[in-house]
PDB file of C-alpha atoms and ligand atoms in Angstrom:
ATOM      1  CA  MET A   1      -6.395  -8.519  10.186  1.00 91.00           C
ATOM      2  CA  ILE A   2      -6.035  -4.803   9.473  1.00 97.00           C
ATOM      3  CA  LYS A   3      -8.655  -2.573  11.117  1.00 98.00           C
ATOM      4  CA  LEU A   4     -10.272   0.266   9.181  1.00 98.00           C
ATOM      5  CA  ALA A   5     -11.333   3.340  11.166  1.00 98.00           C
ATOM      6  CA  PRO A   6     -13.293   5.919   9.137  1.00 98.00           C
ATOM      7  CA  SER A   7     -12.961   9.427  10.570  1.00 98.00           C
ATOM      8  CA  ILE A   8     -16.240  11.304  10.979  1.00 98.00           C
ATOM      9  CA  LEU A   9     -14.379  14.577  10.424  1.00 98.00           C
ATOM     10  CA  SER A  10     -15.288  14.148   6.741  1.00 98.00           C
ATOM     11  CA  ALA A  11     -18.923  13.147   7.435  1.00 98.00           C
ATOM     12  CA  ASP A  12     -21.986  15.404   7.294  1.00 97.00           C
ATOM     13  CA  PHE A  13     -22.651  16.149  10.984  1.00 97.00           C
ATOM     14  CA  CYS A  14     -26.319  16.786  10.300  1.00 97.00           C
ATOM     15  CA  THR A  15     -26.835  13.209   9.121  1.00 97.00           C
ATOM     16  CA  LEU A  16     -24.231  11.610  11.350  1.00 97.00           C
ATOM     17  CA  ALA A  17     -26.291   8.707  12.694  1.00 96.00           C
ATOM     18  CA  SER A  18     -27.171   7.355   9.270  1.00 97.00           C
ATOM     19  CA  GLU A  19     -23.659   7.941   7.922  1.00 97.00           C
ATOM     20  CA  VAL A  20     -22.201   5.979  10.823  1.00 98.00           C
ATOM     21  CA  GLU A  21     -24.709   3.197  10.230  1.00 98.00           C
ATOM     22  CA  GLU A  22     -23.659   3.134   6.592  1.00 98.00           C
ATOM     23  CA  VAL A  23     -19.958   2.530   7.342  1.00 98.00           C
ATOM     24  CA  HIS A  24     -20.822   0.079  10.113  1.00 98.00           C
ATOM     25  CA  ALA A  25     -22.937  -1.985   7.726  1.00 98.00           C
ATOM     26  CA  ALA A  26     -20.149  -1.789   5.153  1.00 97.00           C
ATOM     27  CA  GLY A  27     -17.770  -3.508   7.594  1.00 97.00           C
ATOM     28  CA  ALA A  28     -15.755  -0.650   9.084  1.00 98.00           C
ATOM     29  CA  ASP A  29     -14.077  -1.872  12.288  1.00 98.00           C
ATOM     30  CA  TRP A  30     -13.739   1.279  14.389  1.00 98.00           C
ATOM     31  CA  LEU A  31     -15.162   4.802  14.233  1.00 98.00           C
ATOM     32  CA  HIS A  32     -12.505   7.524  14.528  1.00 99.00           C
ATOM     33  CA  VAL A  33     -13.596  10.727  16.282  1.00 99.00           C
ATOM     34  CA  ASP A  34     -11.323  13.763  15.883  1.00 98.00           C
ATOM     35  CA  VAL A  35     -11.515  16.268  18.737  1.00 99.00           C
ATOM     36  CA  MET A  36      -9.750  19.624  18.178  1.00 98.00           C
ATOM     37  CA  ASP A  37      -9.519  22.552  20.585  1.00 98.00           C
ATOM     38  CA  GLY A  38      -8.241  25.405  18.408  1.00 98.00           C
ATOM     39  CA  GLU A  39      -5.095  25.521  20.533  1.00 98.00           C
ATOM     40  CA  PHE A  40      -3.166  22.273  20.124  1.00 98.00           C
ATOM     41  CA  VAL A  41      -4.149  22.425  16.459  1.00 98.00           C
ATOM     42  CA  PRO A  42      -5.352  25.424  14.432  1.00 98.00           C
ATOM     43  CA  ASN A  43      -8.890  24.091  14.049  1.00 98.00           C
ATOM     44  CA  ILE A  44     -11.974  23.370  16.192  1.00 98.00           C
ATOM     45  CA  SER A  45     -14.142  20.301  15.659  1.00 98.00           C
ATOM     46  CA  ILE A  46     -16.365  18.406  18.089  1.00 98.00           C
ATOM     47  CA  GLY A  47     -16.326  17.223  21.676  1.00 98.00           C
ATOM     48  CA  ILE A  48     -17.908  15.324  24.537  1.00 98.00           C
ATOM     49  CA  PRO A  49     -21.626  15.758  23.585  1.00 98.00           C
ATOM     50  CA  VAL A  50     -21.039  14.246  20.155  1.00 98.00           C
ATOM     51  CA  VAL A  51     -19.300  11.198  21.645  1.00 98.00           C
ATOM     52  CA  LYS A  52     -22.221  10.831  24.070  1.00 98.00           C
ATOM     53  CA  ASN A  53     -24.755  10.957  21.243  1.00 98.00           C
ATOM     54  CA  LEU A  54     -22.775   8.579  19.040  1.00 98.00           C
ATOM     55  CA  ARG A  55     -22.724   6.098  21.929  1.00 98.00           C
ATOM     56  CA  LYS A  56     -26.549   6.159  22.012  1.00 97.00           C
ATOM     57  CA  HIS A  57     -26.804   5.406  18.306  1.00 97.00           C
ATOM     58  CA  THR A  58     -24.093   2.848  17.608  1.00 98.00           C
ATOM     59  CA  ASP A  59     -22.281  -0.050  19.208  1.00 98.00           C
ATOM     60  CA  MET A  60     -19.223   0.561  17.022  1.00 98.00           C
ATOM     61  CA  PHE A  61     -15.858   0.803  18.775  1.00 98.00           C
ATOM     62  CA  LEU A  62     -15.330   4.535  19.350  1.00 99.00           C
ATOM     63  CA  ASP A  63     -11.706   5.542  18.734  1.00 99.00           C
ATOM     64  CA  VAL A  64     -11.411   9.081  20.101  1.00 99.00           C
ATOM     65  CA  HIS A  65      -8.390  11.134  18.986  1.00 99.00           C
ATOM     66  CA  LEU A  66      -7.846  14.133  21.255  1.00 99.00           C
ATOM     67  CA  MET A  67      -5.902  16.939  19.585  1.00 99.00           C
ATOM     68  CA  ILE A  68      -6.166  19.132  22.658  1.00 99.00           C
ATOM     69  CA  THR A  69      -3.766  20.849  25.060  1.00 98.00           C
ATOM     70  CA  LYS A  70      -3.421  19.341  28.561  1.00 98.00           C
ATOM     71  CA  PRO A  71      -5.717  16.369  27.848  1.00 99.00           C
ATOM     72  CA  ARG A  72      -5.567  15.127  31.447  1.00 98.00           C
ATOM     73  CA  ARG A  73      -8.336  17.664  32.183  1.00 98.00           C
ATOM     74  CA  TYR A  74     -10.819  15.893  29.903  1.00 98.00           C
ATOM     75  CA  VAL A  75      -9.931  12.230  29.367  1.00 99.00           C
ATOM     76  CA  GLY A  76     -12.268  11.049  32.131  1.00 98.00           C
ATOM     77  CA  GLN A  77     -15.215  12.861  30.581  1.00 99.00           C
ATOM     78  CA  PHE A  78     -14.539  11.332  27.172  1.00 99.00           C
ATOM     79  CA  CYS A  79     -14.392   7.880  28.797  1.00 99.00           C
ATOM     80  CA  ASP A  80     -17.678   8.500  30.623  1.00 98.00           C
ATOM     81  CA  ALA A  81     -19.240   9.755  27.382  1.00 98.00           C
ATOM     82  CA  GLY A  82     -18.666   6.331  25.840  1.00 98.00           C
ATOM     83  CA  ALA A  83     -15.248   6.286  24.170  1.00 99.00           C
ATOM     84  CA  ASP A  84     -13.721   2.806  23.922  1.00 99.00           C
ATOM     85  CA  LEU A  85     -10.244   4.120  23.291  1.00 99.00           C
ATOM     86  CA  VAL A  86      -8.870   7.576  24.018  1.00 99.00           C
ATOM     87  CA  THR A  87      -5.699   8.732  22.288  1.00 99.00           C
ATOM     88  CA  ILE A  88      -3.858  11.816  23.478  1.00 99.00           C
ATOM     89  CA  HIS A  89      -0.829  13.616  22.032  1.00 99.00           C
ATOM     90  CA  LEU A  90       2.636  13.261  23.493  1.00 99.00           C
ATOM     91  CA  GLU A  91       3.317  16.916  22.650  1.00 99.00           C
ATOM     92  CA  ALA A  92       0.224  18.172  24.496  1.00 99.00           C
ATOM     93  CA  ASP A  93       1.643  18.366  28.056  1.00 98.00           C
ATOM     94  CA  GLU A  94       4.576  17.572  30.359  1.00 98.00           C
ATOM     95  CA  PRO A  95       5.548  13.866  30.522  1.00 98.00           C
ATOM     96  CA  GLN A  96       4.202  13.321  34.051  1.00 98.00           C
ATOM     97  CA  ASN A  97       0.804  14.762  33.108  1.00 98.00           C
ATOM     98  CA  ILE A  98       0.710  12.610  29.982  1.00 99.00           C
ATOM     99  CA  ILE A  99       1.365   9.501  32.100  1.00 98.00           C
ATOM    100  CA  GLU A 100      -1.361  10.518  34.557  1.00 98.00           C
ATOM    101  CA  ALA A 101      -3.808  11.057  31.692  1.00 99.00           C
ATOM    102  CA  LEU A 102      -3.006   7.592  30.285  1.00 99.00           C
ATOM    103  CA  GLU A 103      -3.451   6.043  33.740  1.00 98.00           C
ATOM    104  CA  ASP A 104      -6.764   7.837  34.134  1.00 98.00           C
ATOM    105  CA  ILE A 105      -8.048   6.438  30.824  1.00 99.00           C
ATOM    106  CA  ARG A 106      -7.129   2.911  31.925  1.00 98.00           C
ATOM    107  CA  ALA A 107      -8.617   3.475  35.379  1.00 98.00           C
ATOM    108  CA  HIS A 108     -11.892   4.139  33.562  1.00 98.00           C
ATOM    109  CA  GLY A 109     -11.588   0.670  31.992  1.00 98.00           C
ATOM    110  CA  LYS A 110     -10.854   2.059  28.520  1.00 99.00           C
ATOM    111  CA  LYS A 111      -7.956   1.591  26.140  1.00 99.00           C
ATOM    112  CA  ALA A 112      -5.244   4.249  26.057  1.00 99.00           C
ATOM    113  CA  GLY A 113      -3.413   5.571  23.008  1.00 99.00           C
ATOM    114  CA  LEU A 114      -0.573   8.017  22.459  1.00 99.00           C
ATOM    115  CA  SER A 115      -0.027   9.921  19.233  1.00 99.00           C
ATOM    116  CA  ILE A 116       3.012  11.680  17.803  1.00 99.00           C
ATOM    117  CA  LYS A 117       3.072  14.481  15.254  1.00 98.00           C
ATOM    118  CA  PRO A 118       5.255  14.169  12.138  1.00 98.00           C
ATOM    119  CA  ARG A 119       8.243  15.976  13.644  1.00 98.00           C
ATOM    120  CA  THR A 120       8.305  13.921  16.872  1.00 98.00           C
ATOM    121  CA  PRO A 121      10.648  10.919  16.626  1.00 98.00           C
ATOM    122  CA  GLY A 122       9.310   7.428  17.253  1.00 98.00           C
ATOM    123  CA  SER A 123      11.836   6.892  20.065  1.00 98.00           C
ATOM    124  CA  ALA A 124       9.977   9.553  22.106  1.00 98.00           C
ATOM    125  CA  LEU A 125       7.263   6.908  22.682  1.00 98.00           C
ATOM    126  CA  LEU A 126       9.602   4.619  24.635  1.00 98.00           C
ATOM    127  CA  PRO A 127       8.983   5.953  28.181  1.00 98.00           C
ATOM    128  CA  TYR A 128       5.216   5.569  27.712  1.00 98.00           C
ATOM    129  CA  LEU A 129       4.936   2.141  26.145  1.00 98.00           C
ATOM    130  CA  GLU A 130       3.955   0.344  29.355  1.00 98.00           C
ATOM    131  CA  TYR A 131       0.785   2.480  29.578  1.00 98.00           C
ATOM    132  CA  LEU A 132      -0.338   1.976  25.987  1.00 99.00           C
ATOM    133  CA  ASP A 133      -2.795  -0.131  24.014  1.00 99.00           C
ATOM    134  CA  LEU A 134      -2.169   1.869  20.827  1.00 99.00           C
ATOM    135  CA  VAL A 135       0.329   4.232  19.277  1.00 99.00           C
ATOM    136  CA  LEU A 136      -0.865   6.648  16.608  1.00 99.00           C
ATOM    137  CA  ILE A 137       1.610   7.853  14.023  1.00 99.00           C
ATOM    138  CA  MET A 138       0.371  11.019  12.326  1.00 99.00           C
ATOM    139  CA  THR A 139       1.089  10.916   8.612  1.00 99.00           C
ATOM    140  CA  VAL A 140      -0.006  14.549   8.144  1.00 98.00           C
ATOM    141  CA  GLU A 141       0.218  17.571  10.460  1.00 98.00           C
ATOM    142  CA  PRO A 142      -2.874  17.187  12.657  1.00 98.00           C
ATOM    143  CA  GLY A 143      -5.707  19.691  12.281  1.00 98.00           C
ATOM    144  CA  PHE A 144      -7.400  19.082   8.963  1.00 98.00           C
ATOM    145  CA  GLY A 145      -8.743  16.284   6.808  1.00 98.00           C
ATOM    146  CA  GLY A 146      -7.899  15.933   3.144  1.00 98.00           C
ATOM    147  CA  GLN A 147      -4.142  16.559   3.340  1.00 98.00           C
ATOM    148  CA  SER A 148      -1.491  14.636   1.403  1.00 98.00           C
ATOM    149  CA  PHE A 149       0.167  11.631   3.004  1.00 98.00           C
ATOM    150  CA  MET A 150       3.749  12.334   4.150  1.00 98.00           C
ATOM    151  CA  ARG A 151       5.774   9.560   2.579  1.00 98.00           C
ATOM    152  CA  ASP A 152       8.779  10.207   4.797  1.00 98.00           C
ATOM    153  CA  MET A 153       6.716   8.917   7.762  1.00 98.00           C
ATOM    154  CA  LEU A 154       7.115   5.349   6.471  1.00 98.00           C
ATOM    155  CA  ASN A 155      10.612   5.041   7.941  1.00 98.00           C
ATOM    156  CA  LYS A 156       9.375   6.237  11.311  1.00 98.00           C
ATOM    157  CA  LEU A 157       6.485   3.790  11.104  1.00 98.00           C
ATOM    158  CA  ARG A 158       8.875   0.896  10.499  1.00 98.00           C
ATOM    159  CA  GLY A 159      10.950   2.001  13.489  1.00 98.00           C
ATOM    160  CA  VAL A 160       7.898   2.235  15.750  1.00 98.00           C
ATOM    161  CA  ARG A 161       6.691  -1.196  14.597  1.00 98.00           C
ATOM    162  CA  ALA A 162      10.104  -2.614  15.602  1.00 98.00           C
ATOM    163  CA  LEU A 163       9.869  -0.924  19.032  1.00 98.00           C
ATOM    164  CA  ILE A 164       6.369  -2.276  19.574  1.00 98.00           C
ATOM    165  CA  ASP A 165       7.303  -5.818  18.560  1.00 98.00           C
ATOM    166  CA  GLN A 166      10.219  -5.743  20.977  1.00 98.00           C
ATOM    167  CA  TYR A 167       8.779  -3.912  23.987  1.00 98.00           C
ATOM    168  CA  ARG A 168       4.979  -3.884  23.746  1.00 98.00           C
ATOM    169  CA  PRO A 169       3.735  -6.733  21.566  1.00 97.00           C
ATOM    170  CA  GLY A 170      -0.014  -6.603  21.043  1.00 97.00           C
ATOM    171  CA  CYS A 171      -0.115  -2.806  21.088  1.00 98.00           C
ATOM    172  CA  GLU A 172      -1.900  -1.504  17.980  1.00 99.00           C
ATOM    173  CA  VAL A 173      -0.043   0.749  15.544  1.00 99.00           C
ATOM    174  CA  GLU A 174      -2.449   3.233  13.980  1.00 99.00           C
ATOM    175  CA  VAL A 175      -1.810   5.713  11.155  1.00 99.00           C
ATOM    176  CA  ASP A 176      -3.827   8.845  10.457  1.00 99.00           C
ATOM    177  CA  GLY A 177      -3.723  11.296   7.574  1.00 98.00           C
ATOM    178  CA  GLY A 178      -3.827  10.908   3.811  1.00 98.00           C
ATOM    179  CA  ILE A 179      -4.692   7.205   3.906  1.00 98.00           C
ATOM    180  CA  ASP A 180      -6.407   5.971   0.738  1.00 98.00           C
ATOM    181  CA  ALA A 181      -6.203   2.961  -1.552  1.00 98.00           C
ATOM    182  CA  SER A 182      -2.810   4.057  -2.873  1.00 98.00           C
ATOM    183  CA  THR A 183      -1.144   4.721   0.509  1.00 98.00           C
ATOM    184  CA  ALA A 184      -2.808   1.893   2.491  1.00 98.00           C
ATOM    185  CA  PRO A 185      -0.519  -0.851   1.102  1.00 98.00           C
ATOM    186  CA  LEU A 186       2.554   1.246   2.016  1.00 98.00           C
ATOM    187  CA  VAL A 187       1.547   1.732   5.656  1.00 98.00           C
ATOM    188  CA  VAL A 188       0.429  -1.868   6.088  1.00 98.00           C
ATOM    189  CA  ASP A 189       3.719  -3.055   4.642  1.00 98.00           C
ATOM    190  CA  SER A 190       5.538  -0.753   7.105  1.00 98.00           C
ATOM    191  CA  GLY A 191       3.723  -2.164  10.141  1.00 98.00           C
ATOM    192  CA  ALA A 192       0.415  -0.336  10.622  1.00 98.00           C
ATOM    193  CA  SER A 193      -2.451  -2.383  12.085  1.00 98.00           C
ATOM    194  CA  VAL A 194      -5.194   0.296  12.209  1.00 98.00           C
ATOM    195  CA  LEU A 195      -5.870   2.674   9.303  1.00 98.00           C
ATOM    196  CA  VAL A 196      -7.783   5.925   9.827  1.00 98.00           C
ATOM    197  CA  ALA A 197      -9.407   7.306   6.683  1.00 98.00           C
ATOM    198  CA  GLY A 198     -11.523  10.457   6.503  1.00 98.00           C
ATOM    199  CA  SER A 199     -11.857  11.745   2.973  1.00 98.00           C
ATOM    200  CA  ALA A 200     -11.211   8.286   1.484  1.00 98.00           C
ATOM    201  CA  VAL A 201     -14.434   7.011   3.140  1.00 98.00           C
ATOM    202  CA  PHE A 202     -16.865   9.741   4.267  1.00 98.00           C
ATOM    203  CA  GLY A 203     -15.650  11.974   1.462  1.00 97.00           C
ATOM    204  CA  LYS A 204     -16.880   9.447  -1.106  1.00 97.00           C
ATOM    205  CA  ALA A 205     -20.464   9.109  -2.314  1.00 96.00           C
ATOM    206  CA  ASP A 206     -20.434   5.301  -2.088  1.00 97.00           C
ATOM    207  CA  ARG A 207     -19.018   4.511   1.358  1.00 97.00           C
ATOM    208  CA  ALA A 208     -19.415   0.750   1.008  1.00 97.00           C
ATOM    209  CA  ALA A 209     -17.374   0.766  -2.192  1.00 98.00           C
ATOM    210  CA  ALA A 210     -14.796   3.026  -0.537  1.00 98.00           C
ATOM    211  CA  ILE A 211     -14.387   0.615   2.393  1.00 98.00           C
ATOM    212  CA  GLU A 212     -14.171  -2.366   0.076  1.00 98.00           C
ATOM    213  CA  GLU A 213     -11.488  -0.606  -1.959  1.00 98.00           C
ATOM    214  CA  LEU A 214      -9.473   0.199   1.179  1.00 98.00           C
ATOM    215  CA  ARG A 215      -9.906  -3.358   2.438  1.00 97.00           C
ATOM    216  CA  MET A 216      -8.542  -4.800  -0.804  1.00 97.00           C
ATOM    217  CA  ALA A 217      -5.664  -2.320  -0.809  1.00 97.00           C
ATOM    218  CA  SER A 218      -4.752  -3.168   2.824  1.00 96.00           C
ATOM    219  CA  ASP A 219      -4.650  -6.862   2.158  1.00 90.00           C
ATOM    220  CA  VAL A 220      -1.027  -6.795   1.012  1.00 78.00           C
ATOM    221  CA  LYS A 221       0.176  -9.452   3.459  1.00 56.00           C
ATOM    222  CA  ALA A 222      -2.492 -12.031   2.729  1.00 44.00           C
TER     223      ALA A 222
HETATM  224  C1  DX5 B   1      -6.372  15.067  11.079  1.00 58.18           C
HETATM  225  C2  DX5 B   1      -7.249  14.041  11.726  1.00 58.18           C
HETATM  226  C3  DX5 B   1      -7.586  12.919  10.817  1.00 58.18           C
HETATM  227  C4  DX5 B   1      -8.381  13.293   9.614  1.00 58.18           C
HETATM  228  C5  DX5 B   1      -7.882  12.438   8.504  1.00 58.18           C
HETATM  229  O1  DX5 B   1      -5.883  15.938  12.038  1.00 58.18           O
HETATM  230  O2  DX5 B   1      -6.608  13.486  12.869  1.00 58.18           O
HETATM  231  O3  DX5 B   1      -8.202  11.838  11.507  1.00 58.18           O
HETATM  232  O4  DX5 B   1      -9.760  13.105   9.738  1.00 58.18           O
HETATM  233  O5  DX5 B   1      -8.434  12.839   7.312  1.00 58.18           O
HETATM  234  P1  DX5 B   1      -7.933  12.286   5.915  1.00 58.18           P
HETATM  235  O6  DX5 B   1      -8.100  10.797   5.931  1.00 58.18           O
HETATM  236  O7  DX5 B   1      -8.822  12.964   4.933  1.00 58.18           O
HETATM  237  O8  DX5 B   1      -6.471  12.672   5.766  1.00 58.18           O
HETATM  238 ZN1   ZN B   2      -7.480  11.600  13.770  1.00 58.18          ZN
END
């Protein structure tokens, strides 16, 4: 079963609690929380207090995507704030610090994810697989919602799916960026198991219809 993870980056932050409730009731599986520091990516979004407040208002699975430099400094705080899964970027620090950050997330009893930007090859994930519950393949350059899906990421996705099946079965393969009803069947067919969608859900007036449309479009293997 494919999981749908609406990204609150496209929600109205002043009415966040009710917007989250809306997608929860509509059957969204996870809630994707995009954290940006203005350094790893050229944009600033939200952080630890918002995760803490979300945790008070929802029992949805909180999928926190850290687009921040040297994430080892903060992963523990995001875990304590109520994240269920914390994903960091492979490009955000030296390999040893990335491993320590992943170990720290798991030491907090949470799931650990590692993301790669479009120009990072899938094979770069290999040394980290033993620490991972999820890999996140960016299908746009991270930093902003509403960008166009990069079709040339499909090959990489297929390669990563093959790596995961061979070396880390059970690890989720998530995609993020430009996912909508037209691109969802392509990524599912190429091996994605979790689909992040910002503008295709929170950007729509009728979120329930948007989730239903994505669900139908993701059901290519049924
Ligand atoms: C981009 C973020 C995404 C973003 C996706 O850097 O990581 O999660 O919210 O937005 P859409 O679905 O609009 O491409
Ligand atoms: Zn994201």
